[in-house]
Tab-separated table of C-alpha atoms in Angstrom:
chain	number	residue	atom	x	y	z
A	252	MET	CA	96.196	84.034	99.191
A	253	ALA	CA	99.637	83.410	100.719
A	254	LEU	CA	100.970	86.769	99.554
A	255	THR	CA	98.023	88.528	101.164
A	256	ILE	CA	98.642	86.783	104.472
A	257	CYS	CA	102.393	87.387	104.464
A	258	THR	CA	101.999	91.158	104.032
A	259	GLY	CA	101.712	91.607	107.783
A	260	PHE	CA	104.755	89.418	108.459
A	261	VAL	CA	106.858	91.262	105.901
A	262	VAL	CA	105.956	94.693	107.253
A	263	ASP	CA	106.508	93.569	110.844
A	264	ASP	CA	110.176	92.708	110.272
A	265	ALA	CA	110.895	96.078	108.694
A	266	ILE	CA	109.037	97.977	111.422
A	267	VAL	CA	111.046	96.298	114.189
A	268	VAL	CA	114.330	97.215	112.490
A	269	ILE	CA	113.273	100.794	111.674
A	270	GLU	CA	112.074	101.457	115.223
A	271	ASN	CA	115.347	100.278	116.706
A	272	ILE	CA	117.402	102.346	114.253
A	273	SER	CA	115.313	105.457	114.850
A	274	ARG	CA	115.701	105.000	118.624
A	275	HIS	CA	119.481	105.101	118.276
A	276	PHE	CA	119.213	108.043	115.894
A	277	GLU	CA	117.076	109.972	118.381
A	278	GLN	CA	119.686	109.304	121.074
A	279	GLY	CA	122.203	111.340	119.060
A	280	MET	CA	124.014	108.878	116.803
A	281	ASN	CA	124.598	109.841	113.208
A	282	PRO	CA	122.418	107.953	110.680
A	283	LEU	CA	125.095	105.468	109.578
A	284	GLU	CA	126.124	104.559	113.132
A	285	ALA	CA	122.479	104.252	114.177
A	286	ALA	CA	121.718	101.967	111.226
A	287	LEU	CA	124.697	99.702	111.861
A	288	HIS	CA	124.227	99.520	115.616
A	289	GLY	CA	120.437	99.149	115.402
A	290	ALA	CA	120.548	96.352	112.823
A	291	LYS	CA	123.290	94.541	114.730
A	292	GLU	CA	121.356	94.833	117.980
A	293	ILE	CA	117.993	93.596	116.648
A	294	GLY	CA	119.247	91.117	114.026
A	295	PHE	CA	118.960	87.996	116.180
A	296	THR	CA	115.423	88.908	117.243
A	297	VAL	CA	114.260	89.332	113.653
A	298	LEU	CA	116.034	86.087	112.699
A	299	SER	CA	114.310	84.142	115.487
A	300	MET	CA	110.884	85.600	114.585
A	301	THR	CA	111.381	84.639	110.947
A	302	LEU	CA	112.584	81.121	111.652
A	303	SER	CA	109.703	80.473	114.031
A	304	LEU	CA	107.219	81.600	111.375
A	305	VAL	CA	108.824	79.380	108.740
A	306	ALA	CA	108.785	76.455	111.204
A	307	VAL	CA	105.026	76.838	111.540
A	308	PHE	CA	104.559	76.197	107.825
A	309	ILE	CA	106.814	73.122	107.587
A	310	PRO	CA	104.013	70.717	108.691
A	311	ILE	CA	101.726	72.222	106.046
A	312	LEU	CA	104.432	71.601	103.454
A	313	MET	CA	104.713	67.945	104.523
A	314	MET	CA	100.981	67.160	104.406
A	315	ALA	CA	100.018	64.202	102.250
A	316	GLY	CA	97.056	63.633	99.982
A	317	ILE	CA	94.835	66.094	98.159
A	318	VAL	CA	94.907	68.612	100.997
A	319	GLY	CA	98.715	68.486	100.954
A	320	ARG	CA	98.785	69.214	97.248
A	321	LEU	CA	96.422	72.143	97.701
A	322	PHE	CA	98.436	73.754	100.484
A	323	ARG	CA	101.978	72.976	99.250
A	324	GLU	CA	102.220	76.111	97.107
A	325	PHE	CA	100.699	78.130	99.937
A	326	ALA	CA	103.373	76.988	102.417
A	327	ILE	CA	106.234	77.460	99.946
A	328	THR	CA	105.112	80.937	98.907
A	329	LEU	CA	104.636	82.069	102.479
A	330	SER	CA	107.976	80.653	103.650
A	331	VAL	CA	109.937	82.177	100.783
A	332	ALA	CA	108.277	85.574	101.231
A	333	ILE	CA	109.099	85.562	104.942
A	334	LEU	CA	112.732	84.607	104.275
A	335	VAL	CA	113.057	87.366	101.658
A	336	SER	CA	111.578	89.762	104.212
A	337	LEU	CA	114.347	88.763	106.639
A	338	LEU	CA	116.989	89.438	104.016
A	339	ILE	CA	115.556	92.850	103.132
A	340	SER	CA	114.993	93.834	106.766
A	341	LEU	CA	118.598	93.158	107.709
A	342	THR	CA	120.262	94.581	104.579
A	343	MET	CA	118.237	97.159	102.669
A	344	THR	CA	116.254	98.661	105.547
A	345	PRO	CA	119.324	99.766	107.551
A	346	MET	CA	120.977	101.065	104.380
A	347	MET	CA	117.908	103.126	103.469
A	348	CYS	CA	117.627	104.431	107.042
A	349	SER	CA	121.263	105.555	106.955
A	350	ARG	CA	120.551	107.534	103.786
A	351	ILE	CA	117.063	108.880	104.497
A	352	LEU	CA	116.973	109.749	108.221
A	353	LYS	CA	117.456	113.468	108.841
A	354	ARG	CA	117.121	115.567	111.990
A	355	GLU	CA	114.629	117.973	110.412
A	356	ARG	CA	112.129	115.245	109.679
A	357	LEU	CA	112.021	114.167	113.303
A	358	ARG	CA	111.198	117.712	114.376
A	359	LEU	CA	108.364	117.930	111.830
A	360	THR	CA	107.024	114.603	113.026
A	361	GLY	CA	107.009	115.830	116.614
A	362	GLU	CA	105.113	118.976	115.619
A	363	PHE	CA	102.614	116.886	113.664
A	364	ILE	CA	101.994	114.602	116.639
A	365	ALA	CA	101.545	117.572	118.976
A	366	SER	CA	99.017	119.222	116.646
A	367	THR	CA	97.165	115.926	116.285
A	368	ARG	CA	96.904	115.602	120.049
A	369	ARG	CA	95.635	119.186	120.394
A	370	SER	CA	92.952	118.643	117.766
A	371	SER	CA	91.842	115.260	119.132
A	372	VAL	CA	91.142	116.468	122.690
A	373	PRO	CA	87.830	118.215	121.815
A	374	SER	CA	86.594	115.240	119.806
A	375	CYS	CA	87.472	112.816	122.631
A	376	ALA	CA	85.709	115.046	125.153
A	377	PHE	CA	82.632	115.161	122.923
A	378	THR	CA	82.648	111.373	122.514
A	379	ILE	CA	82.905	110.801	126.259
A	380	ALA	CA	80.136	113.305	126.963
A	381	VAL	CA	77.719	111.623	124.557
């Protein structure tokens, strides 16, 4: 149950880092510079988000009685998964962005978004008309 819940937290950290790196990349930096600068710029934000999430689960970890025993593993699993997400978001995600980001892919993405917008206009007009 804890691993299912933490999926959103884990993905959120990586998305924040990737968006900041891609912003620097789109401004003209090379992939390595964008990854280093983006991770350095957003690192404290991701750290504060992670620590605040872990702080939420500390009272659950300290609960006494039967309910405390039931939720102890839940709190530990969730806290460890969130801390591992922090580690991966600040180390592996920038490294992978520096290796994977290419200029050609951004152009294809822009063309895909433009074609999606063109094709969605008739369906939106139909939905509004009905």
